mmCIF file of C-alpha atoms and ligand atoms in Angstrom:
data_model
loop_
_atom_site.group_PDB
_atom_site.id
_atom_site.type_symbol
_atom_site.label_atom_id
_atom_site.label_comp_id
_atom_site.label_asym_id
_atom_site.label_seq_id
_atom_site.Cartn_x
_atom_site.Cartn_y
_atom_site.Cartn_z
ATOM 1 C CA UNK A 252 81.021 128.365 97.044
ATOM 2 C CA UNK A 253 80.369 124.799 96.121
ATOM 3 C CA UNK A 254 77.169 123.172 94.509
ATOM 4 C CA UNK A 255 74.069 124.943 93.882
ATOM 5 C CA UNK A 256 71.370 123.664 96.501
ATOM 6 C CA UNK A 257 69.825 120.778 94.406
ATOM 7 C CA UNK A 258 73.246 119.392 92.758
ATOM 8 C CA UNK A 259 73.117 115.967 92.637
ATOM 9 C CA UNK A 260 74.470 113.968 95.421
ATOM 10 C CA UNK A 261 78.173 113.231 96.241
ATOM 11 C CA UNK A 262 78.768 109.579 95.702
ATOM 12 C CA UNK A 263 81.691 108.268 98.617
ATOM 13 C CA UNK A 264 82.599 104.822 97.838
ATOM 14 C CA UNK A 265 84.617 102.913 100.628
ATOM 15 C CA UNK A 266 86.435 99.937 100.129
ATOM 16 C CA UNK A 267 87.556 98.111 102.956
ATOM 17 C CA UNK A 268 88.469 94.720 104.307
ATOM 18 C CA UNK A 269 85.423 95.731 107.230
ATOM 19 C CA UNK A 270 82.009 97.288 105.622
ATOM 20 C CA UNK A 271 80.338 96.733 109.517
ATOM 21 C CA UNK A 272 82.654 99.130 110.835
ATOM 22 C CA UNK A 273 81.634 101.796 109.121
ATOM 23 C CA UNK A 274 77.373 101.385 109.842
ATOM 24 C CA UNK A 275 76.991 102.629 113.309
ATOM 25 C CA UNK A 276 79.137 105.769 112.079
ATOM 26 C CA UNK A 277 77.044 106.383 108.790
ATOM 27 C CA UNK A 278 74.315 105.311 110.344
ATOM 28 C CA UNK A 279 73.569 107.993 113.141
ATOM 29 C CA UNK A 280 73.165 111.359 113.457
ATOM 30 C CA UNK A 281 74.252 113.841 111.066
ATOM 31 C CA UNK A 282 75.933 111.396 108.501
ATOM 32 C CA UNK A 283 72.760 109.308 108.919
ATOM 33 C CA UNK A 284 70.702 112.559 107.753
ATOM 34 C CA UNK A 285 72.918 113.742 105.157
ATOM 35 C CA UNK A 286 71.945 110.145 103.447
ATOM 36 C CA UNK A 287 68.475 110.679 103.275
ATOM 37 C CA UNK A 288 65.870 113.216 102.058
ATOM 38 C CA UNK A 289 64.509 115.746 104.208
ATOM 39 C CA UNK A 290 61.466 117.856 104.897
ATOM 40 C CA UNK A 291 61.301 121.586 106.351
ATOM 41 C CA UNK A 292 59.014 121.598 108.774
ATOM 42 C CA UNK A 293 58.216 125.368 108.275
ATOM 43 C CA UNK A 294 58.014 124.847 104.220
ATOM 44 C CA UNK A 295 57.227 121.575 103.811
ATOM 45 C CA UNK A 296 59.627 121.689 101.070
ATOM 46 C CA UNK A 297 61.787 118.211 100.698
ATOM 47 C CA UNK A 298 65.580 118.763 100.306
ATOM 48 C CA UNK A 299 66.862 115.435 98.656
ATOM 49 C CA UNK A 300 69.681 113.483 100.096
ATOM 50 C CA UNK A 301 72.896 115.190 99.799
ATOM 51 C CA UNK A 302 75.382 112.291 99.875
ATOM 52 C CA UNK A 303 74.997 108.519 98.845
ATOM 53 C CA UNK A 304 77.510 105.824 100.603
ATOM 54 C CA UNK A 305 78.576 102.936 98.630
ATOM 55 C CA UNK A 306 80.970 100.576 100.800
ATOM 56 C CA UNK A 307 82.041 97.663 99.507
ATOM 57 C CA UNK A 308 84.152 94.729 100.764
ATOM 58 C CA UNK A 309 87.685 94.414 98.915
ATOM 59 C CA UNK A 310 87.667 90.381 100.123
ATOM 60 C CA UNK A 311 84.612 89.731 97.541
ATOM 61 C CA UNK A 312 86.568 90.895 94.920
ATOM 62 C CA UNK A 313 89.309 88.084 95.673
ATOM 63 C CA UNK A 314 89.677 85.444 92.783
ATOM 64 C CA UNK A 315 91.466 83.304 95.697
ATOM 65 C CA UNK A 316 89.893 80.111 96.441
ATOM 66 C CA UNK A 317 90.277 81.226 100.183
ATOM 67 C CA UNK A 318 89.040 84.585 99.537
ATOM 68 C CA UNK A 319 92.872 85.365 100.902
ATOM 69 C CA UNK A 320 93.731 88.729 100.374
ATOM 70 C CA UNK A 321 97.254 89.670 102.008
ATOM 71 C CA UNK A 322 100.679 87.551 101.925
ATOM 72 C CA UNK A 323 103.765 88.005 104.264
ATOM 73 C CA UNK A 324 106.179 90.828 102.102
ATOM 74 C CA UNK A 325 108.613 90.046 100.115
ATOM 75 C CA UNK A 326 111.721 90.490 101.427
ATOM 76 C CA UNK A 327 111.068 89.365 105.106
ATOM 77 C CA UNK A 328 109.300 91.316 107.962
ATOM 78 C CA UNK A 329 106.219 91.441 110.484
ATOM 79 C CA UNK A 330 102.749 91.827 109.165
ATOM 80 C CA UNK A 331 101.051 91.024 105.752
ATOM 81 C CA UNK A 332 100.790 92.992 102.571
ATOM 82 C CA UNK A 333 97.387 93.252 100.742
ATOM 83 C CA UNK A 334 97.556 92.146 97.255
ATOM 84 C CA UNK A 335 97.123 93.861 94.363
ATOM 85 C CA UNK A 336 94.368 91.756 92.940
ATOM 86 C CA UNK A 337 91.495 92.261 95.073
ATOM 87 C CA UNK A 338 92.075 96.010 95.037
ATOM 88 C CA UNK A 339 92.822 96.226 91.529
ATOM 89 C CA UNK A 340 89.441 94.702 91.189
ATOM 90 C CA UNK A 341 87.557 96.339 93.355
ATOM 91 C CA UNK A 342 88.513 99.382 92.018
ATOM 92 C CA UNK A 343 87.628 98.914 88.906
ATOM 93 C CA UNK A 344 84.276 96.732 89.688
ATOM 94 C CA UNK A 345 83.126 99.898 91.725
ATOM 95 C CA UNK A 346 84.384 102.707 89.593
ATOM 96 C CA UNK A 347 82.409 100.678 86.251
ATOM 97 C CA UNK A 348 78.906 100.798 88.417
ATOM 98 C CA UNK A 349 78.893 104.908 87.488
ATOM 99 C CA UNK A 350 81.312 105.130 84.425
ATOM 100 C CA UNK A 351 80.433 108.736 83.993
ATOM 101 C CA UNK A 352 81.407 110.056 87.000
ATOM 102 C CA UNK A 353 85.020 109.030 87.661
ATOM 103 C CA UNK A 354 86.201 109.729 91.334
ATOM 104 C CA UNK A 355 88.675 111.149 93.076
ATOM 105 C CA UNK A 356 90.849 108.151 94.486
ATOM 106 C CA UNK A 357 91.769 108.599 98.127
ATOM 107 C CA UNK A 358 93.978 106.032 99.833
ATOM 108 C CA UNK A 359 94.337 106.193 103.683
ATOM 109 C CA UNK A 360 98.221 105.788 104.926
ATOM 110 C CA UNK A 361 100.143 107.252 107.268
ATOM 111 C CA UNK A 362 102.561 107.862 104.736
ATOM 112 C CA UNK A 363 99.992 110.027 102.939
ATOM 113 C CA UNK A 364 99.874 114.147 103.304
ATOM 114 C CA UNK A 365 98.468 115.187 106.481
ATOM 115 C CA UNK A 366 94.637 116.129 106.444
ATOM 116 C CA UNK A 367 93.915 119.607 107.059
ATOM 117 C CA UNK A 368 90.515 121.769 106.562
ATOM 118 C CA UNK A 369 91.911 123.051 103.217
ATOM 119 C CA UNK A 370 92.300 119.724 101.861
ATOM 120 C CA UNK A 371 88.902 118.706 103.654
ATOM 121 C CA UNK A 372 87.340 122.017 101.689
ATOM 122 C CA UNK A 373 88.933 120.941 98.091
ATOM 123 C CA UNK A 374 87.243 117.076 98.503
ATOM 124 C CA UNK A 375 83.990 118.343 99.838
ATOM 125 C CA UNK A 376 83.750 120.047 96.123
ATOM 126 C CA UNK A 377 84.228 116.963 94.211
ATOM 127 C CA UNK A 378 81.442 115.024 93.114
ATOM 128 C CA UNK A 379 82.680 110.947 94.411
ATOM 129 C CA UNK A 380 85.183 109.967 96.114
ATOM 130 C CA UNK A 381 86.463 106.439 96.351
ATOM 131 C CA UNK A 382 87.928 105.838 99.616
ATOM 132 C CA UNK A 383 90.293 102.621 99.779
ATOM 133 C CA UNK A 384 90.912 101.690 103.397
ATOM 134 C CA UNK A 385 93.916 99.589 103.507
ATOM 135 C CA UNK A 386 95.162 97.222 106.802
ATOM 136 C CA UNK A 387 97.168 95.166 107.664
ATOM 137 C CA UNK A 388 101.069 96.222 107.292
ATOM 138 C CA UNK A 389 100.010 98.479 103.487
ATOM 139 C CA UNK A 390 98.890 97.277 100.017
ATOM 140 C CA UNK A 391 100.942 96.434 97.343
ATOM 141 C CA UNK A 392 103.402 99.272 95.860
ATOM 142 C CA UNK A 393 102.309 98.408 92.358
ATOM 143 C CA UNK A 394 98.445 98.742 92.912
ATOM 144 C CA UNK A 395 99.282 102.025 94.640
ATOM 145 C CA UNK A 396 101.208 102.790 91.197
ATOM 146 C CA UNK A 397 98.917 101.554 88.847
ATOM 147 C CA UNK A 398 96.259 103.090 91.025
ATOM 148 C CA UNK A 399 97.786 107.221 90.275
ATOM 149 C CA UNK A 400 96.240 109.676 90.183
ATOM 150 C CA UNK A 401 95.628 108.856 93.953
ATOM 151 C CA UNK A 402 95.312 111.270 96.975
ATOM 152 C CA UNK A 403 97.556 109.556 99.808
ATOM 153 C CA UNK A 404 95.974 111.001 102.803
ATOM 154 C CA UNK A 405 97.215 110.569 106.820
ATOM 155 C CA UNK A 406 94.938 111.919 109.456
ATOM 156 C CA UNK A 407 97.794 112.361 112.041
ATOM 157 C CA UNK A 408 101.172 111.091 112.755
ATOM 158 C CA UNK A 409 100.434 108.236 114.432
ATOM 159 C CA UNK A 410 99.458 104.812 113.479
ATOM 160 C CA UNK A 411 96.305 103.159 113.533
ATOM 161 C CA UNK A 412 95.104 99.380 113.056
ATOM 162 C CA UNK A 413 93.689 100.578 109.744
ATOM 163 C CA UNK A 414 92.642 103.079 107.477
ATOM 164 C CA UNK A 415 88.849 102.448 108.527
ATOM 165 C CA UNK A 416 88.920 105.046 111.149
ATOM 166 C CA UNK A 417 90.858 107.546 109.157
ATOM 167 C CA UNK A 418 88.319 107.264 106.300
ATOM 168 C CA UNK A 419 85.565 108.003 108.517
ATOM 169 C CA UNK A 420 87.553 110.742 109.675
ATOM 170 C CA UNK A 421 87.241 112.191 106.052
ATOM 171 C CA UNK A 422 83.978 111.589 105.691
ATOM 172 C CA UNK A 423 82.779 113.399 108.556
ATOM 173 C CA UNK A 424 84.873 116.282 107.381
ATOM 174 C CA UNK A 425 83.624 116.439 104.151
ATOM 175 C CA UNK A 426 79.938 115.460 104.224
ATOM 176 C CA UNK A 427 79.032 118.187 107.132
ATOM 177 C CA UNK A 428 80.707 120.448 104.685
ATOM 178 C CA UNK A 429 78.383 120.062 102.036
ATOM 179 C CA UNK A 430 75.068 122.630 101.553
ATOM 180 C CA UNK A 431 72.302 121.582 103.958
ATOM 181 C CA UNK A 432 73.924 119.154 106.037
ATOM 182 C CA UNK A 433 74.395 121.478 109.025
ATOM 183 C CA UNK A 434 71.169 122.768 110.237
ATOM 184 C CA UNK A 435 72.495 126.471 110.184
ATOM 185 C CA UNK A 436 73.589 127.414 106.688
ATOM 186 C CA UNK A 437 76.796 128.986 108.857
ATOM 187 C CA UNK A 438 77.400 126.500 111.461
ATOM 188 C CA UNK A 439 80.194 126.047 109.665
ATOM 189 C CA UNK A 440 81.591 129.741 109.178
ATOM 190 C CA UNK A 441 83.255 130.600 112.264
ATOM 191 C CA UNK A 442 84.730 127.965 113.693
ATOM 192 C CA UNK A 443 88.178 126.692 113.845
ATOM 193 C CA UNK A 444 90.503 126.619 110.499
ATOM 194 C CA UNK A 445 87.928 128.486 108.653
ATOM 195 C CA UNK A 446 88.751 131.721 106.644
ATOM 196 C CA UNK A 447 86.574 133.921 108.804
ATOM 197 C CA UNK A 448 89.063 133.019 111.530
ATOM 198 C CA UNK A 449 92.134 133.800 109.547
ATOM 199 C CA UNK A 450 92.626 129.991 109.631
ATOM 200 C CA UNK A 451 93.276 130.000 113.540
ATOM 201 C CA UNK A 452 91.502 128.297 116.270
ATOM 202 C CA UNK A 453 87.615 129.465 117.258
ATOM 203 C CA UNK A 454 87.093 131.324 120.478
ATOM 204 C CA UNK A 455 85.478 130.556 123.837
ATOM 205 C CA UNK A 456 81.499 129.684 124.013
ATOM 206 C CA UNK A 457 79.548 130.230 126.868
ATOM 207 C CA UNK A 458 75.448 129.524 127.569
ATOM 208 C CA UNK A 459 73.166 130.018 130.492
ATOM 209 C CA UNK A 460 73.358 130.240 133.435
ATOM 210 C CA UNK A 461 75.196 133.708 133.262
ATOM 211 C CA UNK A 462 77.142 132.694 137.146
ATOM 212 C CA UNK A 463 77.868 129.164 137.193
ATOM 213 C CA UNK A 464 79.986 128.100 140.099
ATOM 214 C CA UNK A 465 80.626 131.821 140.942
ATOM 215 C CA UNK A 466 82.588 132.464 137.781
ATOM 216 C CA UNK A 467 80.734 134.639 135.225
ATOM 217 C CA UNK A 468 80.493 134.965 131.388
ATOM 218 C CA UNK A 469 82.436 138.131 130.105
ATOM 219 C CA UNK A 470 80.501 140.985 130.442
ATOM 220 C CA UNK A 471 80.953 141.923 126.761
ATOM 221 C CA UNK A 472 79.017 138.341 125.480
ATOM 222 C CA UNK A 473 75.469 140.550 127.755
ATOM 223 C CA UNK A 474 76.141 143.637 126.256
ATOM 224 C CA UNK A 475 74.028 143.463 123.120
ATOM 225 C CA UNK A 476 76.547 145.094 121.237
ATOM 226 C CA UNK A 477 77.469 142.918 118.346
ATOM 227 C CA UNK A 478 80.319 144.774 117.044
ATOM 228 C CA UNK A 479 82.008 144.698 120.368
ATOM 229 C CA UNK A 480 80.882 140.987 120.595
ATOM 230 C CA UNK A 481 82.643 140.433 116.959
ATOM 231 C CA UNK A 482 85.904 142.253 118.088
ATOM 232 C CA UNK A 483 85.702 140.365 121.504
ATOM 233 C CA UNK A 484 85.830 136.975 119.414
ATOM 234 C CA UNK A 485 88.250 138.003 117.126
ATOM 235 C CA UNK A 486 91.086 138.840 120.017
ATOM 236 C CA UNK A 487 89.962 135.883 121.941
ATOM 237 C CA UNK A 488 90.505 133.858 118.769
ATOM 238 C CA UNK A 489 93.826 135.471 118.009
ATOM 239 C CA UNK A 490 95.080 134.937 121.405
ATOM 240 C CA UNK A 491 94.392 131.301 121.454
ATOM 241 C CA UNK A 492 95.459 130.434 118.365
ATOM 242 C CA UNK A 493 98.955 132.411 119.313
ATOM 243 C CA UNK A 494 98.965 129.995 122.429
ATOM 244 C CA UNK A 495 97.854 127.090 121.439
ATOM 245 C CA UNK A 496 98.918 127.020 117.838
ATOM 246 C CA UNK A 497 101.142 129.549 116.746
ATOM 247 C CA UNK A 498 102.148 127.650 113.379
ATOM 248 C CA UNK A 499 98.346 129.140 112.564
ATOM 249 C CA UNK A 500 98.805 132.805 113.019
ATOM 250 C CA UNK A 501 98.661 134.022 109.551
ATOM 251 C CA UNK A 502 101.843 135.395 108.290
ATOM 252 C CA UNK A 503 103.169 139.018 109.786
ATOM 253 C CA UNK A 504 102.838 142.113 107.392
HETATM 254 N N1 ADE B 723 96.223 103.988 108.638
HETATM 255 C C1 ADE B 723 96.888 103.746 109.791
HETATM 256 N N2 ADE B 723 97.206 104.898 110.392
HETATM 257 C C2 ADE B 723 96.717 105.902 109.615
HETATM 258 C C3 ADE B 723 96.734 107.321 109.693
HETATM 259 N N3 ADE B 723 97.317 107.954 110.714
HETATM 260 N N4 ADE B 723 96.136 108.022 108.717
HETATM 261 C C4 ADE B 723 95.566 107.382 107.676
HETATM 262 N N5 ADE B 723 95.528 106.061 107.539
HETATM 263 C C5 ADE B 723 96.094 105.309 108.495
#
């Protein structure tokens, strides 16, 4: 589907107004591991470090004497507006430290198209994205202009203090989507949104104890028979998703 096993490593560049927010998220668990090679027990065989994170801080890139990097909006209103300068800069400063492999540009903004696994599956194919994570009230129209092409992504409609938590949002999203990053090759296969479900929601999961609190697992999960089991999931899958979500159910016909 995507890279072969040893392509080269996604780049994800962040920029942001708060690098420490993003450590104790990149730095644990499964994002942790994704940065960093890896040896098979069983083989011994090393599989190199799938993705490389790059964050930098848009406020070094301010030629203010403060190191100021919003002002009030024109016009009147609450809040401050990031400037262009310090993103223009940073933009460019980061992009120019791997010339040859221009990114995808990703701004995080409510105002941005919605985030769904579809557009999660396109950006887990590229090989960098730059991230910009903007605060305060926005950034700038003009940077955003001068800035195109740029994805303008929202996780949700609702607003945040930031774009820091939406753009670890994406990254989760994306880097657990790329080859070896899940410890089953198809952890990732059925599960919600994904094409083996139709694009609806994932069934119901059950493990031991088989009674728990007098209310058992359905027989069919015991029965051994895996085509039954398949069909099981499927209905279960259907039905939930017609519940819960019908604006999921694939299209009648
Ligand atoms: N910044 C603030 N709220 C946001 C949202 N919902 N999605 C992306 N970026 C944001």
């Amino acid at each position: 589907m995507c890279h072969a096993p040893d392509a080269a490593a996604m780049r994800i560049d962040v920029l942001t107004l708060f690098p420490e927010m993003f450590q104790s998220v990149l730095g644990a668990s499964i994002l942790k591991r994704a940065a960093e090679p890896v040896t098979d027990p069983a083989t011994g065989r090393v599989r190199p470090p799938v993705v490389r994170y790059v964050l930098s801080d848009i406020r070094d890139y301010s030629t203010d004497r403060h190191q100021k990097v919003d002002r009030p909006p024109y016009g009147g209103g609450p809040g401050m507006v990031m400037q262009c300068q310090p993103v223009w800069d940073a933009v460019k400063a980061v992009e120019a430290e791997q010339p040859e492999l221009a990114p995808t540009r990703i701004l995080m903004t409510p105002q941005g198209r919605r985030l769904d696994q579809a557009l999660v599956q396109q950006l887990a194919e590229k090989p960098r994205l730059l991230i910009i994570a903007g605060h305060y009230e926005g950034i700038d129209q003009r940077v955003i202009d001068r800035l195109q092409p740029m994805e303008e992504i929202s996780i949700g409609d609702y607003v945040l203090t930031g774009g820091e938590l939406p753009a670890m949002v994406l990254i989760d999203a994306v880097v657990r989507l790329q080859p070896g990053v899940l410890g089953h090759e198809d952890s990732s296969q059925d599960e919600s949104f994904s094409q083996s479900l139709e694009g609806g929601l994932d069934y119901p999961h059950y493990t031991r104890p088989a009674v728990w609190e007098g209310m058992s697992v359905p027989e069919v999960l015991l029965s051994g028979n895996h085509a039954e089991i398949e069909a099981w999931r499927r209905e279960q899958a259907r039905r939930r998703t017609g519940e819960r979500r019908p604006d999921l159910l694939p299209p009648e016909g």
